JSON list of C-alpha atoms in Angstrom, two decimals:
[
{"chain": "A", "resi": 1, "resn": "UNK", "atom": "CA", "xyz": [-53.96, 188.34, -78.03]},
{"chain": "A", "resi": 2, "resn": "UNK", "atom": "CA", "xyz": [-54.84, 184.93, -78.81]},
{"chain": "A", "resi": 3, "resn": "UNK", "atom": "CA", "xyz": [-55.03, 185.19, -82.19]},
{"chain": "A", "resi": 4, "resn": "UNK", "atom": "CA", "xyz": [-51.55, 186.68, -82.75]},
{"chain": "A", "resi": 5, "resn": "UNK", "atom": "CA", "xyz": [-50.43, 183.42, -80.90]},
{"chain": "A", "resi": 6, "resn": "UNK", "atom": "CA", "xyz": [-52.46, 180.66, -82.95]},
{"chain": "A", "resi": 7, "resn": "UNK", "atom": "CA", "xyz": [-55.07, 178.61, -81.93]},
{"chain": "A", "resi": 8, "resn": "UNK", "atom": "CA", "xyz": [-54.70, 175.16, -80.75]},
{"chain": "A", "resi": 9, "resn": "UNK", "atom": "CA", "xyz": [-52.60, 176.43, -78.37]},
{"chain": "A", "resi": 10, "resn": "UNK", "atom": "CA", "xyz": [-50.24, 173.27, -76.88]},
{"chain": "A", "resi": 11, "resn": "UNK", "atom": "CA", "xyz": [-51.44, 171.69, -73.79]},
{"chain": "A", "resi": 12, "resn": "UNK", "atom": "CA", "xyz": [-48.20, 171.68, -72.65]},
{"chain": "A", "resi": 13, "resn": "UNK", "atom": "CA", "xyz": [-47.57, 175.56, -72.62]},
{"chain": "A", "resi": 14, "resn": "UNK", "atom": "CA", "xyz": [-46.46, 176.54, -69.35]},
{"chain": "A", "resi": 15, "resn": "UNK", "atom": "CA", "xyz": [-46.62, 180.21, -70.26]},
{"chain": "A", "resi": 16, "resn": "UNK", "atom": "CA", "xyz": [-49.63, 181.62, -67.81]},
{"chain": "A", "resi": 17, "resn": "UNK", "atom": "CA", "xyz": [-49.65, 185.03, -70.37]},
{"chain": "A", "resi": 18, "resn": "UNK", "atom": "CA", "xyz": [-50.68, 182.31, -73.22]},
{"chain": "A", "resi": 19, "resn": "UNK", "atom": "CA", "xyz": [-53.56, 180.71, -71.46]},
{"chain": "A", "resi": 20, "resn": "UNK", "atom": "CA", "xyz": [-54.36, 184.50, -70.19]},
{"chain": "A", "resi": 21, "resn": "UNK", "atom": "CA", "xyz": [-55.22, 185.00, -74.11]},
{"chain": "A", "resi": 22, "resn": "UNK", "atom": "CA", "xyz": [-58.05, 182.44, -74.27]},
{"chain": "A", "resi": 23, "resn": "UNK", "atom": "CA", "xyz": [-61.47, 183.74, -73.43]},
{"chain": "A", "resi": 24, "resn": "UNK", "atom": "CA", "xyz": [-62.82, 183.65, -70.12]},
{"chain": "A", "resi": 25, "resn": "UNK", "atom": "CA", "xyz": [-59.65, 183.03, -68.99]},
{"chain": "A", "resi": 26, "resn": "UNK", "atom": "CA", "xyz": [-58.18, 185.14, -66.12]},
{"chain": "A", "resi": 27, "resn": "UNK", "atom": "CA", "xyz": [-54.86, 185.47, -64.45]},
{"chain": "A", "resi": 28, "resn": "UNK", "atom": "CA", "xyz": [-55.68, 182.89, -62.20]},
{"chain": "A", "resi": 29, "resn": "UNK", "atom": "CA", "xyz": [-57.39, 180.46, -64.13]},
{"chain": "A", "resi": 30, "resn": "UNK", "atom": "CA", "xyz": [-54.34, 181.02, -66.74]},
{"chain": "A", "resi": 31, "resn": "UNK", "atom": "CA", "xyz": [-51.67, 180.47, -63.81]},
{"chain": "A", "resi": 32, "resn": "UNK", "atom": "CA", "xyz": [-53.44, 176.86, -62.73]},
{"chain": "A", "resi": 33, "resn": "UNK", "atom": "CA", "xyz": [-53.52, 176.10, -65.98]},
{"chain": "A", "resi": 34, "resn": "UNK", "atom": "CA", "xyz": [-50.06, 177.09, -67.05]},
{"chain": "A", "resi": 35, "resn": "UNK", "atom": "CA", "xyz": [-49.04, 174.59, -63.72]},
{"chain": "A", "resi": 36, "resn": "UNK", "atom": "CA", "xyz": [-50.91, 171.94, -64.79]},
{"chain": "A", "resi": 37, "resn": "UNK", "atom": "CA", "xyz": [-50.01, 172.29, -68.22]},
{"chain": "A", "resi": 38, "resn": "UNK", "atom": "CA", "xyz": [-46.31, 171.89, -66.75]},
{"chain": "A", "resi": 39, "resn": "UNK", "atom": "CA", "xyz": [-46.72, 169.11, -64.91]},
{"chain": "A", "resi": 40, "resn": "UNK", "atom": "CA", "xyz": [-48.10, 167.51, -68.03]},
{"chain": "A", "resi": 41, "resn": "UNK", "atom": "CA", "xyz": [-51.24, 166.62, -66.64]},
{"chain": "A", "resi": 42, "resn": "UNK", "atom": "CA", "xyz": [-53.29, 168.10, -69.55]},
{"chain": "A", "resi": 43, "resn": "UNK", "atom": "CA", "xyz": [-53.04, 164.78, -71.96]},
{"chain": "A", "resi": 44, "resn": "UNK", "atom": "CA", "xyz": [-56.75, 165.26, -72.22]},
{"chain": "A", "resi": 45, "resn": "UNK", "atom": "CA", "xyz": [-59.51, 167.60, -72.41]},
{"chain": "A", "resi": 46, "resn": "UNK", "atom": "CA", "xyz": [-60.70, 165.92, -69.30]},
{"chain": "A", "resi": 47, "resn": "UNK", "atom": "CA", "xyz": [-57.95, 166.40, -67.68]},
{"chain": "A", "resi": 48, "resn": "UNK", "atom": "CA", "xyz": [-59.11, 170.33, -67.80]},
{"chain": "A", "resi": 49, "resn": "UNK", "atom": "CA", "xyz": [-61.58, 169.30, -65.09]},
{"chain": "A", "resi": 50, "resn": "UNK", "atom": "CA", "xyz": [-58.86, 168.75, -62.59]},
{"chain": "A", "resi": 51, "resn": "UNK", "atom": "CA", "xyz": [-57.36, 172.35, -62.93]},
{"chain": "A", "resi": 52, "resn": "UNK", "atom": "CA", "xyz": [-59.35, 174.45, -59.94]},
{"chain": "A", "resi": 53, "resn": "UNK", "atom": "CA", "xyz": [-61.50, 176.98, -61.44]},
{"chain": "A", "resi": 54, "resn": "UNK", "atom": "CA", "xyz": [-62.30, 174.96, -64.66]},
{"chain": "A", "resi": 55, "resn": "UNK", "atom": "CA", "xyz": [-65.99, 173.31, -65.05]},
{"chain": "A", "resi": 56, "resn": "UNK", "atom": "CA", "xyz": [-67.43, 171.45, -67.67]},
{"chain": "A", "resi": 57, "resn": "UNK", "atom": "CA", "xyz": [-68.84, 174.58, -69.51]},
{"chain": "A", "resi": 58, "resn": "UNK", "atom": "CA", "xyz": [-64.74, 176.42, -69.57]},
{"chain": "A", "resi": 59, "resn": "UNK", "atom": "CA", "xyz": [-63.73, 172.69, -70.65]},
{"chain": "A", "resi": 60, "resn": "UNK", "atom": "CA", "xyz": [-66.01, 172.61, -73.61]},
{"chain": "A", "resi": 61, "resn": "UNK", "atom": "CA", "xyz": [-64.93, 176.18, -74.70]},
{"chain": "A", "resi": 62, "resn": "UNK", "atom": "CA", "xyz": [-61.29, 175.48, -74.21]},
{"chain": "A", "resi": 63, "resn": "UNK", "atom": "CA", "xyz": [-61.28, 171.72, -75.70]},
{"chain": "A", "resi": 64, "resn": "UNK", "atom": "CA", "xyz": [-61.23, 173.58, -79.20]},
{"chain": "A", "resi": 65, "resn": "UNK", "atom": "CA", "xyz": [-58.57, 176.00, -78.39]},
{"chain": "A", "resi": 66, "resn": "UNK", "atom": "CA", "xyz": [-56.01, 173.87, -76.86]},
{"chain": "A", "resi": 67, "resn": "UNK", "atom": "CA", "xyz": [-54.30, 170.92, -78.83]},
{"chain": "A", "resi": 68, "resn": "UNK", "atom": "CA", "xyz": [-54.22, 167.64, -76.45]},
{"chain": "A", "resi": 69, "resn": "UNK", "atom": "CA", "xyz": [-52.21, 164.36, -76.76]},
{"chain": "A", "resi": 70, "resn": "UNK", "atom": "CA", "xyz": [-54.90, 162.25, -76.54]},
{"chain": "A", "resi": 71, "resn": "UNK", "atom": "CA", "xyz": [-58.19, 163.04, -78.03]},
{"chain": "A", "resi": 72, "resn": "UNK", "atom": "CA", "xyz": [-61.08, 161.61, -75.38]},
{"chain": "A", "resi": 73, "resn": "UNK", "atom": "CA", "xyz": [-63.85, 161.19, -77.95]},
{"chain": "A", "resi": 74, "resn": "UNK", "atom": "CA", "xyz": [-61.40, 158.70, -79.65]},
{"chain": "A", "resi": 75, "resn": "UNK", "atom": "CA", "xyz": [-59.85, 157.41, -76.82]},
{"chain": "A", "resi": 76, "resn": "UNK", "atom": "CA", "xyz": [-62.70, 156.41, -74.93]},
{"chain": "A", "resi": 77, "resn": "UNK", "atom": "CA", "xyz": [-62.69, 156.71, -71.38]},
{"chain": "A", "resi": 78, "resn": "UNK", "atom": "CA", "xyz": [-59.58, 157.35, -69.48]},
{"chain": "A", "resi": 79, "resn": "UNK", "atom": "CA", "xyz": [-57.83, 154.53, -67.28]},
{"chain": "A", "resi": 80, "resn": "UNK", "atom": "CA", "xyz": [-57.84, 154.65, -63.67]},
{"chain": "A", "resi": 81, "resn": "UNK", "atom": "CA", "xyz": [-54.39, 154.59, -62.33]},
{"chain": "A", "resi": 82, "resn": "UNK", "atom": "CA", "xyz": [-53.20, 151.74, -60.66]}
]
């Protein structure tokens, strides 16, 4: 379970099986996730909004759970690609 496996988790865990340990998290949520996670696209929590299946409600209880690169509270907003 998630617990045996330590929590923040690393958002760049491609492992579906470890974001399948997370609460509310299913197989499928935990397989986008586990893509996006290895296409290092999860820098930020708000980057969890891009993953299909995740809202603002599953980003605010996975944000604690999952340790980012880039923190957006002290980050500020994120820059629009060019």
């Amino acid at each position: 379970d998630a617990v045996s496996l330590g929590w923040p988790i690393p958002a760049s865990c491609g492992e579906p099986s470890v974001w399948d340990a997370l609460p509310r998290v299913g197989p499928a949520r935990a397989s986008a996730l586990a893509k996006a996670a290895g296409r290092g696209t999860l820098q930020r929590p708000s980057d969890l909004l891009r993953v299909p299946g995740i809202g603002p409600k599953m980003t605010a209880l996975l944000t604690p759970r999952v340790a980012f690169l880039v923190d957006d509270a002290a980050a500020g907003p994120a820059e629009e690609p060019p």
